[in-house]
Amino acid sequence: MAAKVKVAASAKGDVTRWRTITVKGLAGGETIKVSCRGKACPQGTRSQTSKAKKPGKLKVGKKLAGASLPRGTKITVTVTAPGLVGTVTTAKTRAGKKPKVTTSCLAPGARQPSAC
């Protein structure tokens, strides 16, 4: 799968302010799940699911836009399509730094991501 996740955020002190999460390189028909794990996740952001209706890019996690999250909060974006290897991107907030972003692959039918 060619989908790439771009995270736009800025850090100041112990807090990271989220701007946008964009998924690019969509073929159409993919399912995108955005989840937030941490004490300060905004209401309704524990898990959000979107469908890519057409090829191109899609802004996801709109409820996170403008949210200020403390260090240690994890945002996970999972992009899957039937029968294809999925992409799992995790962004973990850090004190005074931009989030650490890691990407791994999700084999068809698997529940846990692995190295690509």
CSV table of C-alpha atoms in Angstrom, one decimal:
chain,number,residue,atom,x,y,z
A,1,MET,CA,0.0,0.0,0.0
A,2,ALA,CA,1.4,3.4,-0.9
A,3,ALA,CA,-0.4,5.5,1.7
A,4,LYS,CA,1.8,7.9,3.7
A,5,VAL,CA,0.7,9.7,6.9
A,6,LYS,CA,1.8,13.2,7.5
A,7,VAL,CA,1.4,14.7,11.0
A,8,ALA,CA,1.6,18.5,11.6
A,9,ALA,CA,2.1,19.5,15.2
A,10,SER,CA,4.2,21.9,17.2
A,11,ALA,CA,5.6,21.5,20.7
A,12,LYS,CA,6.0,24.0,23.5
A,13,GLY,CA,7.0,22.9,27.0
A,14,ASP,CA,5.3,19.7,28.0
A,15,VAL,CA,2.5,20.2,25.5
A,16,THR,CA,2.1,19.3,21.8
A,17,ARG,CA,-0.5,21.1,19.8
A,18,TRP,CA,-1.9,19.1,16.9
A,19,ARG,CA,-2.8,20.9,13.6
A,20,THR,CA,-3.6,18.3,11.0
A,21,ILE,CA,-3.2,14.6,10.1
A,22,THR,CA,-3.2,13.9,6.4
A,23,VAL,CA,-3.1,10.6,4.6
A,24,LYS,CA,-1.6,10.8,1.1
A,25,GLY,CA,-1.4,8.3,-1.8
A,26,LEU,CA,-4.8,6.8,-1.3
A,27,ALA,CA,-6.1,4.5,-4.1
A,28,GLY,CA,-9.7,4.8,-2.9
A,29,GLY,CA,-11.7,2.3,-0.8
A,30,GLU,CA,-9.2,2.2,2.1
A,31,THR,CA,-10.4,2.4,5.8
A,32,ILE,CA,-8.5,4.9,8.0
A,33,LYS,CA,-8.8,4.5,11.7
A,34,VAL,CA,-7.4,7.3,14.0
A,35,SER,CA,-7.1,6.6,17.8
A,36,CYS,CA,-5.8,8.6,20.7
A,37,ARG,CA,-4.5,7.0,23.9
A,38,GLY,CA,-3.7,9.1,26.9
A,39,LYS,CA,-5.3,10.9,29.8
A,40,ALA,CA,-5.9,14.2,27.9
A,41,CYS,CA,-7.4,12.9,24.7
A,42,PRO,CA,-10.3,15.2,23.6
A,43,GLN,CA,-13.9,13.8,23.8
A,44,GLY,CA,-14.7,11.6,20.9
A,45,THR,CA,-11.1,10.9,19.8
A,46,ARG,CA,-10.5,7.5,21.4
A,47,SER,CA,-11.3,6.0,18.0
A,48,GLN,CA,-12.5,7.5,14.7
A,49,THR,CA,-12.9,5.7,11.4
A,50,SER,CA,-13.1,7.2,7.9
A,51,LYS,CA,-13.4,5.7,4.4
A,52,ALA,CA,-11.4,7.0,1.4
A,53,LYS,CA,-14.0,7.4,-1.3
A,54,LYS,CA,-11.7,8.5,-4.1
A,55,PRO,CA,-7.9,8.4,-4.8
A,56,GLY,CA,-5.7,11.2,-3.5
A,57,LYS,CA,-5.4,12.5,0.0
A,58,LEU,CA,-7.7,12.8,3.1
A,59,LYS,CA,-7.5,14.9,6.3
A,60,VAL,CA,-8.4,12.7,9.2
A,61,GLY,CA,-8.6,13.2,13.0
A,62,LYS,CA,-10.4,16.5,12.7
A,63,LYS,CA,-11.4,16.4,16.3
A,64,LEU,CA,-7.7,16.4,17.3
A,65,ALA,CA,-7.1,19.7,15.3
A,66,GLY,CA,-6.1,22.4,17.8
A,67,ALA,CA,-5.9,19.9,20.7
A,68,SER,CA,-3.0,20.4,23.2
A,69,LEU,CA,-1.9,17.0,24.4
A,70,PRO,CA,0.7,16.3,27.2
A,71,ARG,CA,3.8,14.2,26.7
A,72,GLY,CA,3.2,10.5,26.5
A,73,THR,CA,0.0,10.7,24.5
A,74,LYS,CA,-0.1,8.4,21.4
A,75,ILE,CA,-2.0,9.0,18.2
A,76,THR,CA,-2.2,5.9,16.0
A,77,VAL,CA,-3.4,6.1,12.3
A,78,THR,CA,-4.1,2.7,10.7
A,79,VAL,CA,-4.7,2.5,6.9
A,80,THR,CA,-6.1,-0.8,5.6
A,81,ALA,CA,-7.7,-2.2,2.5
A,82,PRO,CA,-9.0,-5.8,1.9
A,83,GLY,CA,-6.3,-8.2,0.9
A,84,LEU,CA,-3.5,-5.7,1.1
A,85,VAL,CA,-0.7,-4.9,3.6
A,86,GLY,CA,-1.8,-2.0,5.8
A,87,THR,CA,0.2,0.8,7.3
A,88,VAL,CA,0.2,1.7,11.0
A,89,THR,CA,1.7,5.1,11.9
A,90,THR,CA,2.1,6.1,15.6
A,91,ALA,CA,3.0,9.5,16.8
A,92,LYS,CA,4.0,9.9,20.5
A,93,THR,CA,4.2,13.3,22.0
A,94,ARG,CA,7.4,14.4,23.8
A,95,ALA,CA,8.3,17.3,26.0
A,96,GLY,CA,9.6,20.2,24.1
A,97,LYS,CA,10.0,18.3,20.8
A,98,LYS,CA,7.8,17.4,17.8
A,99,PRO,CA,6.1,14.0,18.1
A,100,LYS,CA,8.2,10.9,17.4
A,101,VAL,CA,6.6,9.2,14.4
A,102,THR,CA,7.1,5.5,13.6
A,103,THR,CA,5.6,3.5,10.7
A,104,SER,CA,5.0,-0.3,10.6
A,105,CYS,CA,3.1,-2.7,8.4
A,106,LEU,CA,0.0,-4.7,9.1
A,107,ALA,CA,-0.3,-8.0,7.2
A,108,PRO,CA,-3.7,-9.0,5.9
A,109,GLY,CA,-5.7,-10.6,8.7
A,110,ALA,CA,-3.0,-9.7,11.4
A,111,ARG,CA,-3.9,-7.8,14.6
A,112,GLN,CA,-0.4,-6.6,15.5
A,113,PRO,CA,1.8,-4.6,13.2
A,114,SER,CA,5.3,-5.7,12.3
A,115,ALA,CA,8.4,-4.2,10.7
A,116,CYS,CA,8.0,-3.5,7.0
